[in-house]
XYZ file of C-alpha atoms in Angstrom:
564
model
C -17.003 -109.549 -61.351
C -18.026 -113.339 -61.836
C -21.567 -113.599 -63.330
C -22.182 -115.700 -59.717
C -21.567 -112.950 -57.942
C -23.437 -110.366 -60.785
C -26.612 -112.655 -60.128
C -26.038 -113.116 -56.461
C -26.268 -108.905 -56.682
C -29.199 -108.782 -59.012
C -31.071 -110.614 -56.497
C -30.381 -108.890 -53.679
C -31.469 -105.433 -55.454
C -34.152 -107.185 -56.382
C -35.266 -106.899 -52.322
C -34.225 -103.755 -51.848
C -36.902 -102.067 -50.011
C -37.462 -98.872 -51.138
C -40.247 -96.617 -48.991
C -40.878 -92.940 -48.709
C -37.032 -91.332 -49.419
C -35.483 -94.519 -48.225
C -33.403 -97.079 -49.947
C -32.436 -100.046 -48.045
C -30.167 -102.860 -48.653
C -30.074 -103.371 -44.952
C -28.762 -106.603 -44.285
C -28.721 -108.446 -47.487
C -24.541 -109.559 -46.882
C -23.591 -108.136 -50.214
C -19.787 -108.414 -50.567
C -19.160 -104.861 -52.273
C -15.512 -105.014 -53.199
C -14.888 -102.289 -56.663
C -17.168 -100.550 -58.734
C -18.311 -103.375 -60.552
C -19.567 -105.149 -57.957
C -21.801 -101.975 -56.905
C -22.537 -100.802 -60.533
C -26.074 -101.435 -60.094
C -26.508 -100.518 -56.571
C -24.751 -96.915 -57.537
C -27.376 -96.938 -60.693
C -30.671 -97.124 -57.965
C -28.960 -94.276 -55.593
C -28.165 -91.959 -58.708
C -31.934 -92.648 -59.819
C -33.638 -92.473 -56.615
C -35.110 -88.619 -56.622
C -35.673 -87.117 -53.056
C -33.142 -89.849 -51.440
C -33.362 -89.079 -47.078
C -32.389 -92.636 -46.048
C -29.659 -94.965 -47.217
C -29.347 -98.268 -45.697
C -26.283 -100.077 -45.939
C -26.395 -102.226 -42.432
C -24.977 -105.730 -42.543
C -22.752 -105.821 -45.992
C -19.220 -105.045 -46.332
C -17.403 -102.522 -48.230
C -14.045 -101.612 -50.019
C -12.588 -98.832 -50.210
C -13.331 -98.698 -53.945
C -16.701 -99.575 -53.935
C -17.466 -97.004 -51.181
C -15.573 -94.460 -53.139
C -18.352 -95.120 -55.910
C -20.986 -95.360 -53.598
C -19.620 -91.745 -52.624
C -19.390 -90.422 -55.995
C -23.200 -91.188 -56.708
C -24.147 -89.638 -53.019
C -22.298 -86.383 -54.534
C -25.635 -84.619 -55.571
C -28.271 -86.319 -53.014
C -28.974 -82.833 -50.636
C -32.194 -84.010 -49.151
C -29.899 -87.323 -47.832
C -30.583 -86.398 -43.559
C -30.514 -90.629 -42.819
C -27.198 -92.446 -43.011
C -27.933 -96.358 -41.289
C -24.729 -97.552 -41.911
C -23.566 -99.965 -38.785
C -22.238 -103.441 -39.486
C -20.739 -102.542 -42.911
C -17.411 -103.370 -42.967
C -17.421 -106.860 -41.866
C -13.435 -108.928 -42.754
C -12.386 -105.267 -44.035
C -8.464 -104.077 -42.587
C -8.897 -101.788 -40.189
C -6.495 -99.675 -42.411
C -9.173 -99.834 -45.395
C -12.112 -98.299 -42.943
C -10.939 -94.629 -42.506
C -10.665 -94.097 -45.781
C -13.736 -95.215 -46.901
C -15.313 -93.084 -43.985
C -13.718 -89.960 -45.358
C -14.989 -90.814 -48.794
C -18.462 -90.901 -47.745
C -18.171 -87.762 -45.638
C -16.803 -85.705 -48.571
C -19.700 -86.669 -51.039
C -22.240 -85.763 -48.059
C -19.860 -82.303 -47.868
C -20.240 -82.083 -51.577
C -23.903 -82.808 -51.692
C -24.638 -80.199 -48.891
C -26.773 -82.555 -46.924
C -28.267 -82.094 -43.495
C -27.676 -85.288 -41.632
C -30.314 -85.839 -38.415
C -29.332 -89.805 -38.146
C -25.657 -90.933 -38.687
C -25.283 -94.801 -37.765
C -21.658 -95.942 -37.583
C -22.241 -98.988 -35.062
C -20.509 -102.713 -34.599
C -17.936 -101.294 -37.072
C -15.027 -102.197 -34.845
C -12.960 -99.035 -36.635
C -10.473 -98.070 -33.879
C -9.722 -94.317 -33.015
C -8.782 -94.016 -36.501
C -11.975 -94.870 -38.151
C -12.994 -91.716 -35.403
C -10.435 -89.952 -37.497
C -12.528 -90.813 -40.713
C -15.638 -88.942 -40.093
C -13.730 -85.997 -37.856
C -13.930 -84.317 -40.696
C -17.596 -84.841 -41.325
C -18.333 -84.107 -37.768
C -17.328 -80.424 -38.218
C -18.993 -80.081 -40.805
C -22.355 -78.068 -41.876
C -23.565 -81.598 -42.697
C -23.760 -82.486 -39.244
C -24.966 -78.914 -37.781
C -28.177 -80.237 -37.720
C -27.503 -84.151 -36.181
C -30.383 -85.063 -33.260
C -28.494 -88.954 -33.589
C -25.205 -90.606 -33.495
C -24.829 -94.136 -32.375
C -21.430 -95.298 -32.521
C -21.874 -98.901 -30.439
C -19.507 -101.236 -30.468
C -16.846 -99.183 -32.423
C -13.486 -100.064 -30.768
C -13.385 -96.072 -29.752
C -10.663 -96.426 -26.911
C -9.778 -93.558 -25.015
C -7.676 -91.850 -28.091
C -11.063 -92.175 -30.207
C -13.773 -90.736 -27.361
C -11.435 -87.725 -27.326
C -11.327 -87.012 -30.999
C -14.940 -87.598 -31.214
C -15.633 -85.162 -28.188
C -13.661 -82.017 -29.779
C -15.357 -82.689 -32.997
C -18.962 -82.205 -31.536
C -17.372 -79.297 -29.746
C -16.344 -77.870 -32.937
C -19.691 -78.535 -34.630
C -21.494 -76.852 -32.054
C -19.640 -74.018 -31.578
C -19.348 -73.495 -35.848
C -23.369 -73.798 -35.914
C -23.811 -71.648 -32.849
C -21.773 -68.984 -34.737
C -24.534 -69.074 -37.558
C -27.326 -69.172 -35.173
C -28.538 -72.642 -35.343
C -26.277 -75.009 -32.937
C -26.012 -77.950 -32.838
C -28.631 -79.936 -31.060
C -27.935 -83.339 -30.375
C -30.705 -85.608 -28.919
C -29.416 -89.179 -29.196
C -25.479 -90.230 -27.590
C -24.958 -93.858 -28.367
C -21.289 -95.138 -27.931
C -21.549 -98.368 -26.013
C -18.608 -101.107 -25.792
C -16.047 -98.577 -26.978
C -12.936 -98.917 -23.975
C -13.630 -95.280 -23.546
C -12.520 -94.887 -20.194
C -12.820 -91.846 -17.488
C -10.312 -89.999 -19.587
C -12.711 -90.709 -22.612
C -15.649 -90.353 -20.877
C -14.819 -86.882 -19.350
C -13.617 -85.604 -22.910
C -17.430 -86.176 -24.226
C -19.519 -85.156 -20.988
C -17.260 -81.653 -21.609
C -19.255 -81.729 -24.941
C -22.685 -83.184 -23.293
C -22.417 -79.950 -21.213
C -21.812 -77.531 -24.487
C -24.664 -79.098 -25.765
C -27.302 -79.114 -23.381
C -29.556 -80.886 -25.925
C -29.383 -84.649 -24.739
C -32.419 -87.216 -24.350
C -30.852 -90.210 -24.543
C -27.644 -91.434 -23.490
C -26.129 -95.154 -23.919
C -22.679 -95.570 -22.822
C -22.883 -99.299 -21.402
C -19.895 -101.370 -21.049
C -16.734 -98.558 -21.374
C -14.737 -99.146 -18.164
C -15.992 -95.777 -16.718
C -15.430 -95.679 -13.095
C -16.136 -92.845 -10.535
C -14.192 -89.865 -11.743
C -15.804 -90.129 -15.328
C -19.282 -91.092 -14.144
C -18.676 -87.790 -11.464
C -17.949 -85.678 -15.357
C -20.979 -87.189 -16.932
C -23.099 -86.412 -14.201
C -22.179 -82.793 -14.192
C -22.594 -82.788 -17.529
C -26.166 -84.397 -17.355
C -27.166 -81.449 -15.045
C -26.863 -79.379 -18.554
C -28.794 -81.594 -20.446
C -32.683 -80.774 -18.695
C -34.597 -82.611 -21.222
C -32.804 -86.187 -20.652
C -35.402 -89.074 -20.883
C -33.020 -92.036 -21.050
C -29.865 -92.360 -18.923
C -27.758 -95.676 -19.789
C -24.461 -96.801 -18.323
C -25.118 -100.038 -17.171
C -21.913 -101.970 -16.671
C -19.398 -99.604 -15.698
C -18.223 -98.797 -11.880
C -20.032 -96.133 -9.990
C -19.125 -97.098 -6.639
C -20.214 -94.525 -3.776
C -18.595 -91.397 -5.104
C -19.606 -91.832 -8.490
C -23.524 -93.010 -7.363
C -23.554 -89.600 -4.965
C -22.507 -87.726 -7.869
C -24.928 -89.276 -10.046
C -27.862 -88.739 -7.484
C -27.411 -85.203 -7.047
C -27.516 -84.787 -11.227
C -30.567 -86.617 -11.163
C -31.915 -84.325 -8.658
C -32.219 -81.401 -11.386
C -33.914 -83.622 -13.813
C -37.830 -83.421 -14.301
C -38.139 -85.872 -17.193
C -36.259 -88.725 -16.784
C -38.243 -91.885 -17.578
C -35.661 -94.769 -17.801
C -32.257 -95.149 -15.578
C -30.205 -98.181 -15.787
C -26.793 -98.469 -13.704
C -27.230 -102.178 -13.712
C -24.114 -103.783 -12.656
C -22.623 -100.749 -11.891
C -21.845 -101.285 -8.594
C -24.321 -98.565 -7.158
C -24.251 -100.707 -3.673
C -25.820 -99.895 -0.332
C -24.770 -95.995 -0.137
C -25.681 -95.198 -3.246
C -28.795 -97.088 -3.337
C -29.740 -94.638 -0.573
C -28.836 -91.565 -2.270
C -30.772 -92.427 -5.359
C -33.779 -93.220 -2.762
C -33.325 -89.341 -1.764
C -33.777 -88.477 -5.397
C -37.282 -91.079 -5.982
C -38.314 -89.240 -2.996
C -38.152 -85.554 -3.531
C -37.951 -85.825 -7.799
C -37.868 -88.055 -11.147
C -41.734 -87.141 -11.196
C -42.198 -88.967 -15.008
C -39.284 -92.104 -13.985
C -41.000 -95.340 -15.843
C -38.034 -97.979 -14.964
C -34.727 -98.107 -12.988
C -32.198 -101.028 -13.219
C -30.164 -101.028 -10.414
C -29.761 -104.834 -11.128
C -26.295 -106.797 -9.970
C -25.071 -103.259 -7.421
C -23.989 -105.392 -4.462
C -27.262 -103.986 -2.975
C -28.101 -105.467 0.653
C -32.092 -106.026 2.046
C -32.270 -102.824 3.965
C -31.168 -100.555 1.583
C -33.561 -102.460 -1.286
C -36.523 -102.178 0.880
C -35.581 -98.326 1.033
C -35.622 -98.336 -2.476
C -38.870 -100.026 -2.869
C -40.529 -97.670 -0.128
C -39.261 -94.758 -2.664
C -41.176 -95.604 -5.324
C -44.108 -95.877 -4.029
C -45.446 -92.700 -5.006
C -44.330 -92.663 -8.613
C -47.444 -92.819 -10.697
C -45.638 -93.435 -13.833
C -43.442 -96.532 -12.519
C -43.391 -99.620 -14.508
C -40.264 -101.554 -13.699
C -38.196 -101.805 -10.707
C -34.938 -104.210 -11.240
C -33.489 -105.119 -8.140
C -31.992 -108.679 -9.302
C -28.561 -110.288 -8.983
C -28.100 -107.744 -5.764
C -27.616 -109.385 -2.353
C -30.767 -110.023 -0.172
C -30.641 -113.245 0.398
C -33.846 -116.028 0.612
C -35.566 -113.791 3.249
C -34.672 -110.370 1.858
C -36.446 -111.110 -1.446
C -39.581 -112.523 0.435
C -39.478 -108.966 2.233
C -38.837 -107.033 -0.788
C -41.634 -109.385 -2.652
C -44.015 -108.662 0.521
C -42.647 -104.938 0.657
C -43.878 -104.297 -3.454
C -47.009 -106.496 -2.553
C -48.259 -104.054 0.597
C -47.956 -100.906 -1.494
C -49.762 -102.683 -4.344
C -46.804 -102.509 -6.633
C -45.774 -105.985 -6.982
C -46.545 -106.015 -10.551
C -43.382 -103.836 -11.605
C -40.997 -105.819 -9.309
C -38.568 -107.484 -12.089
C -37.799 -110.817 -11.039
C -35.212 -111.569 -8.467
C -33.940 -115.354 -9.517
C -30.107 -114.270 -9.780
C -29.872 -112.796 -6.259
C -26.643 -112.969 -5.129
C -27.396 -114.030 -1.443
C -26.529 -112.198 1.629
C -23.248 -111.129 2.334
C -20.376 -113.317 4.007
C -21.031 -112.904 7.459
C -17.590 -114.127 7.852
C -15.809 -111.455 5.645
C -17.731 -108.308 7.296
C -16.290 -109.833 10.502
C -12.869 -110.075 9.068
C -13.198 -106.462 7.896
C -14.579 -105.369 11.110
C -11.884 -106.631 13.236
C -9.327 -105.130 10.538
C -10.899 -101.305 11.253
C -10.809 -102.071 14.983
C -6.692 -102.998 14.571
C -6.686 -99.591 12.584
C -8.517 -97.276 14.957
C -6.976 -98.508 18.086
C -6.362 -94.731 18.788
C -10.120 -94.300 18.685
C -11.279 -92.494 22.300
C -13.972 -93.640 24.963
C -16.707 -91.768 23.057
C -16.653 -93.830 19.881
C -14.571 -91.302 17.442
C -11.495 -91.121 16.163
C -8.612 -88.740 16.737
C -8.719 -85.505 15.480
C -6.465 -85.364 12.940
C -8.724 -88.894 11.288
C -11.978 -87.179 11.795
C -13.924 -85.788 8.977
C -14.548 -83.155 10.795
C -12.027 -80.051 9.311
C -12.897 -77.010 11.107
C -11.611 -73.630 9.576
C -8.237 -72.251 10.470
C -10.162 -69.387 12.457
C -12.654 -71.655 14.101
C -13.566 -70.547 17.890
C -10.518 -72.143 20.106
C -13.196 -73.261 22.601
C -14.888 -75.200 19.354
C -11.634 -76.614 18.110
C -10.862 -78.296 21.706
C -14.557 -79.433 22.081
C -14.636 -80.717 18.878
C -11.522 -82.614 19.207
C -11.979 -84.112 22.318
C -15.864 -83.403 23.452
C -16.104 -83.517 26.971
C -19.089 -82.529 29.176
C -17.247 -80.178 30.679
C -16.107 -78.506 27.950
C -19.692 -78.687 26.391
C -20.957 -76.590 29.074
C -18.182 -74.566 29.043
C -19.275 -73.179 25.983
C -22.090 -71.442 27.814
C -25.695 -69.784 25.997
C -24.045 -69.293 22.877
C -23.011 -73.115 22.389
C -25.713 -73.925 19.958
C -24.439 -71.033 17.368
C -20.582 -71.795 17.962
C -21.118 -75.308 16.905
C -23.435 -73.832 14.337
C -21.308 -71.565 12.555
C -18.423 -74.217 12.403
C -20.061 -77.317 11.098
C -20.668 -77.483 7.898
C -24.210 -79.269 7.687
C -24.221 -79.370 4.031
C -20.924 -82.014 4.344
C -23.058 -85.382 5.486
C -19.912 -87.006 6.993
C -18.972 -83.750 9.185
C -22.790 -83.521 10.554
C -22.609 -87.520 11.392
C -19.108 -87.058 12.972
C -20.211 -84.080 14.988
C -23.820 -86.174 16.163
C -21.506 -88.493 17.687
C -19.265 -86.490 19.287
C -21.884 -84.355 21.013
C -24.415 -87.578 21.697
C -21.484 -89.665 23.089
C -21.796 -86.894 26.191
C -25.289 -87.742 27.219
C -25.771 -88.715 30.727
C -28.175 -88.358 33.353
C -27.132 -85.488 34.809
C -30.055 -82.659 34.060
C -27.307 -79.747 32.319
C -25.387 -82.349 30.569
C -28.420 -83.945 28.770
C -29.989 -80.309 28.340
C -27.025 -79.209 26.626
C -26.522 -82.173 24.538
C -30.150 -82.285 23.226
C -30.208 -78.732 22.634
C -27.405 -79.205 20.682
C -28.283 -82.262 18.600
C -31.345 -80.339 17.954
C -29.985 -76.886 16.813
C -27.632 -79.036 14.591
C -29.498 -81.405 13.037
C -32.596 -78.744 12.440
C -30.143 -76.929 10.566
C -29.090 -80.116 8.635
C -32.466 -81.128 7.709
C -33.402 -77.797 6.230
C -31.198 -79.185 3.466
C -32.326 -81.674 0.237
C -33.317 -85.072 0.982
C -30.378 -86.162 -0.844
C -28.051 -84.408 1.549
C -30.019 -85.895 4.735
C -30.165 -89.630 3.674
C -26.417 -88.901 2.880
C -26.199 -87.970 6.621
C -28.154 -91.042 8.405
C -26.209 -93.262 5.733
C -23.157 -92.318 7.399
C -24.167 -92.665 10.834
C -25.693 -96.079 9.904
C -22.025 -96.834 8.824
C -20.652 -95.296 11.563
C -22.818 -97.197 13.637
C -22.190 -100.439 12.353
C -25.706 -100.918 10.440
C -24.596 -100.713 7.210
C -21.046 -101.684 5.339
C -20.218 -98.507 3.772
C -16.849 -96.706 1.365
C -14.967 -93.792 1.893
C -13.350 -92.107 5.373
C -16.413 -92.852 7.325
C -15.621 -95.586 9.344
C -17.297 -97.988 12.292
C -17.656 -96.433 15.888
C -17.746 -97.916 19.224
C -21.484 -97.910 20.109
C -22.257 -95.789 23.042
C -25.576 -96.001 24.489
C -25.598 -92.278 24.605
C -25.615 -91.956 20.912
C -28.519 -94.523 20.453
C -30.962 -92.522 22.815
C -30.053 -89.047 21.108
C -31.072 -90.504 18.162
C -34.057 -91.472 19.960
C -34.853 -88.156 20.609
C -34.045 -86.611 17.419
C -36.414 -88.881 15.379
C -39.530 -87.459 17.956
C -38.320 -83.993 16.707
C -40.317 -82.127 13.872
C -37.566 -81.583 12.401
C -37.155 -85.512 11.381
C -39.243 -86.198 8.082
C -40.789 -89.679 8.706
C -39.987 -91.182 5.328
C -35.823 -90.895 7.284
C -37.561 -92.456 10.280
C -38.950 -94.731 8.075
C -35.228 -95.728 6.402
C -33.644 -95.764 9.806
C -36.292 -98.050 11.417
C -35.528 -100.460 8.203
C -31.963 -100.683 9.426
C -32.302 -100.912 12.567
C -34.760 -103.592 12.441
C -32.823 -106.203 10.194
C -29.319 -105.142 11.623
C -29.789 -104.247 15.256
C -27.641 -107.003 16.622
C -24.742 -104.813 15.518
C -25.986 -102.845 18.513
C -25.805 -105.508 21.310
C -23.915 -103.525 23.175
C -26.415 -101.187 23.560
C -29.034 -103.817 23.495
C -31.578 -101.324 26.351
C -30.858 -97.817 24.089
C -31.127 -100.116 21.138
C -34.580 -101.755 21.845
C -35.756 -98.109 23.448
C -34.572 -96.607 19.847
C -36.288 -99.100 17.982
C -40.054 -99.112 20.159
C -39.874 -95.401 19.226
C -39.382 -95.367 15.667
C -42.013 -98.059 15.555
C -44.331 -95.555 16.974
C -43.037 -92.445 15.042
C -43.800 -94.792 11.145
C -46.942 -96.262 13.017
C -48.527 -93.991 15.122
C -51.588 -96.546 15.515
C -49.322 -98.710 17.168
């Protein structure tokens, strides 16, 4: 070693901050390349009695200097802290495994109990995941609360490797009564994919330990945000839930809300630029409204988020006490939606946690909804008088043994064949749709409301219908119930929604059932309030219908503002 580089070192360890059990040479860009070159570095570990914490963050190593590194970690059993991200900086990726392993198999010789294992911005491939496998399994690791792998070049390959090892740890600690409780996830920017994703939320699950998760950034879309979810549902003392920048979309966001429904302490969400949009801004609205009692911020930044649905969001968290930061920004409200959603925050006296809303996106292209309008109306050209699509399109699947009476009313509602049903109508329809399927509830709504007329049976039967239906519906969470009227806003046109549930022809009929359903006691006003929001700023969808609109509208006015 040049005496440069000897004195270059001798400086360096001459800041080496050393505290209670902790040595650090954190970021001090020491070029460690053979033993020599960490002879006096190895001299300070060997000497340091009661060593818990070593710091090697922001140098790079060799293989053979982390093989002597290794050799002097051989008898430190108190060692629980390894900080050791950013440490193989202009390394091959060939050299990094192998100076992983060495490491591991001092800390196996040593007998240590690792709680924090650091391994971040190392940029070590799935086989620098193959380097600490070993370690992973290991009694070392039995008794790990934190691993933070950011920014580790994981892939898909890696995230599974990673996931079997955890698996394997805790099921070799559970064996010897102590299993492995992991409190900390941290694997952000690693390419890990659904298929990697879904490998370590079968782990999360194991587990059941987790307070904080970061994935951010690892091309997850909805079938491995769907996993995680699940897997959060096993995890009840979560606090921190990151995954900002991967692609929920509807599916994943529905899945997502009903995890978050079974989680009491929750305090920070972010799915910023995750896609989240419209729908699943109103499913997570269910969840602010019936749980997420301790939430302190959600980030549902850059989600293709429209007004309505953000002012639905807003009116959620009105009642959380503990609420300190509501990010709504780079979504698309437009001038006058943020001046609503600004107004919205100031009336409940919770402007002060509104995050700034300078990157809004604008409102949507006018233009392009039309475009995608006309395209649905070329597709459903089949689509009958009443509104709703053939049979074999409808969301509605009835059961192979359904009534025969039900399966022709249901696939082509008439009046006649409503009151054909007789008495026992109500229960028929009852027993054969399932209300806890939003889509099929919303389907059957319009069906039976597209029947209304003046005619004193007809409009007898129909309400009575609506009303045993939708009672039954509403008995349900909130989550499943805002799922409902967010399909029938799509359905109606209100709101530009995913999935099967498509755009209906507007029949006045279906407007004044509605009408009557929201007087109902059966209709929580916080839905009245949602569906008054959408009505309000999109009604012109409704022009058809302009009288049953404007009737619709005077009466939720009066149900959310009974002064009025």
């Amino acid at each position: 070693m040049a005496s440069d580089d000897i004195a270059l070192l001798a400086e360096a360890l001459s800041k080496t901050h050393v505290g209670y059990g902790e040595l650090s040479y954190k970021g001090q860009g020491l070029k460690l390349d053979n033993t020599e070159s960490v002879k006096e570095l190895v001299r300070e570990i060997e000497e340091y009695q009661g060593l818990r914490a070593l710091r090697l963050e922001g140098n790079t190593v060799g293989v053979e200097a982390a093989q002597a590194i290794a050799k002097a970690l051989e008898c430190k059993d108190q060692l629980q802290s390894c900080h050791w991200s950013d440490m193989f900086t202009g390394r091959l990726r060939s050299e990094i495994p192998t100076a992983l392993r060495s490491l591991g198999s001092a800390l196996m010789t040593a007998g240590a109990r690792l709680r924090e294992l650091d391994l971040s911005d190392n940029a070590f491939g799935p086989d620098g995941v193959k380097g600490i496998e070993t370690l992973l399994k290991s009694s070392v690791c039995h008794s790990l609360q934190e691993l933070r792998l950011n920014n580790c070049g994981m892939g898909i390959g890696g995230g599974k490797i990673l996931a079997a090892a955890l698996t394997e740890c805790h099921e070799q600690s559970s064996v010897l009564g102590a299993p492995l409780k992991l409190k900390v996830f941290q694997a952000g920017r690693n390419r890990l994919e659904n298929e990697g994703a879904t490998a370590l939320a079968l782990a999360f699950q194991l587990m059941g330990s987790l307070e904080e998760v970061h994935m951010p950034q690892n091309g997850i879309n909805h079938a491995g945000v769907t996993a995680l979810a699940t897997a959060m549902q096993h995890n009840p003392h979560l606090r921190i839930l990151n995954l900002n920048d991967n692609t929920f979309t509807k599916r994943g966001a529905l899945a997502m809300a009903q995890a978050l429904r079974h989680l009491r302490t929750v305090q920070v969400i972010n799915f910023g630029d995750c896609l989240v949009r419209s729908e699943g801004a109103i499913a997570l609205s269910a969840v602010l409204r019936e749980g997420l009692p301790t939430l302190k911020e959600l980030n549902l930044s850059f989600g293709e988020i429209t007004e309505a649905a953000a002012l639905v969001l807003a009116q959620a968290v009105q009642d959380k006490p503990h609420m300190e930061k509501l990010d709504l920004n780079g979504n698309c409200l437009g001038e006058e939606g943020c001046e609503a959603l600004k107004e919205t925050m100031d009336n409940m006296d919770r402007a002060d946690i509104l995050a700034s809303l300078s990157d809004d996106e604008g409102e949507p292209d006018e233009e392009e909804e039309e475009e995608e309008e006309v395209e649905d109306e070329d597709n459903g050209k089949e689509m009958k008088e009443n509104g709703v699509k053939d049979e074999k399109e409808s969301p509605v699947k009835l059961e192979p043994t359904c009534h025969p009476e039900i399966l022709s009313f249901l696939s082509s509602p008439t009046a006649e064949t409503l009151l054909k049903l007789g008495d026992n109508r109500t229960g028929l329809i009852q027993q054969h749709v399932d209300v806890s399927d939003p889509d099929k509830v919303a389907d059957a709504f319009l069906r039976i409301s597209s029947l209304y007329s003046d005619d004193h049976e007809v409009k007898k039967a129909v309400l009575e219908t609506i009303d045993i239906l939708l009672k039954k519906a509403f008995s349900g969470s909130s989550l499943q119930t805002y799922s409902f009227l967010s399909t029938l806003l799509v359905m109606l046109g209100l709101l530009k929604g995913e999935g099967k549930a498509k755009k209906v022809q507007v029949l006045p009929g279906h407007l004044l059932v509605l009408e009557h359903a929201v007087q109902q006691d059966y209709f929580p006003q916080d839905h009245a309030t949602l569906l008054d929001t959408f009505v309000a700023r999109h009604g012109k969808a409704l022009k058809s219908c302009s009288h049953a609109r404007d009737s619709l509208k005077s009466t939720l006015e009066r149900r959310i503002s009974p002064e009025c």
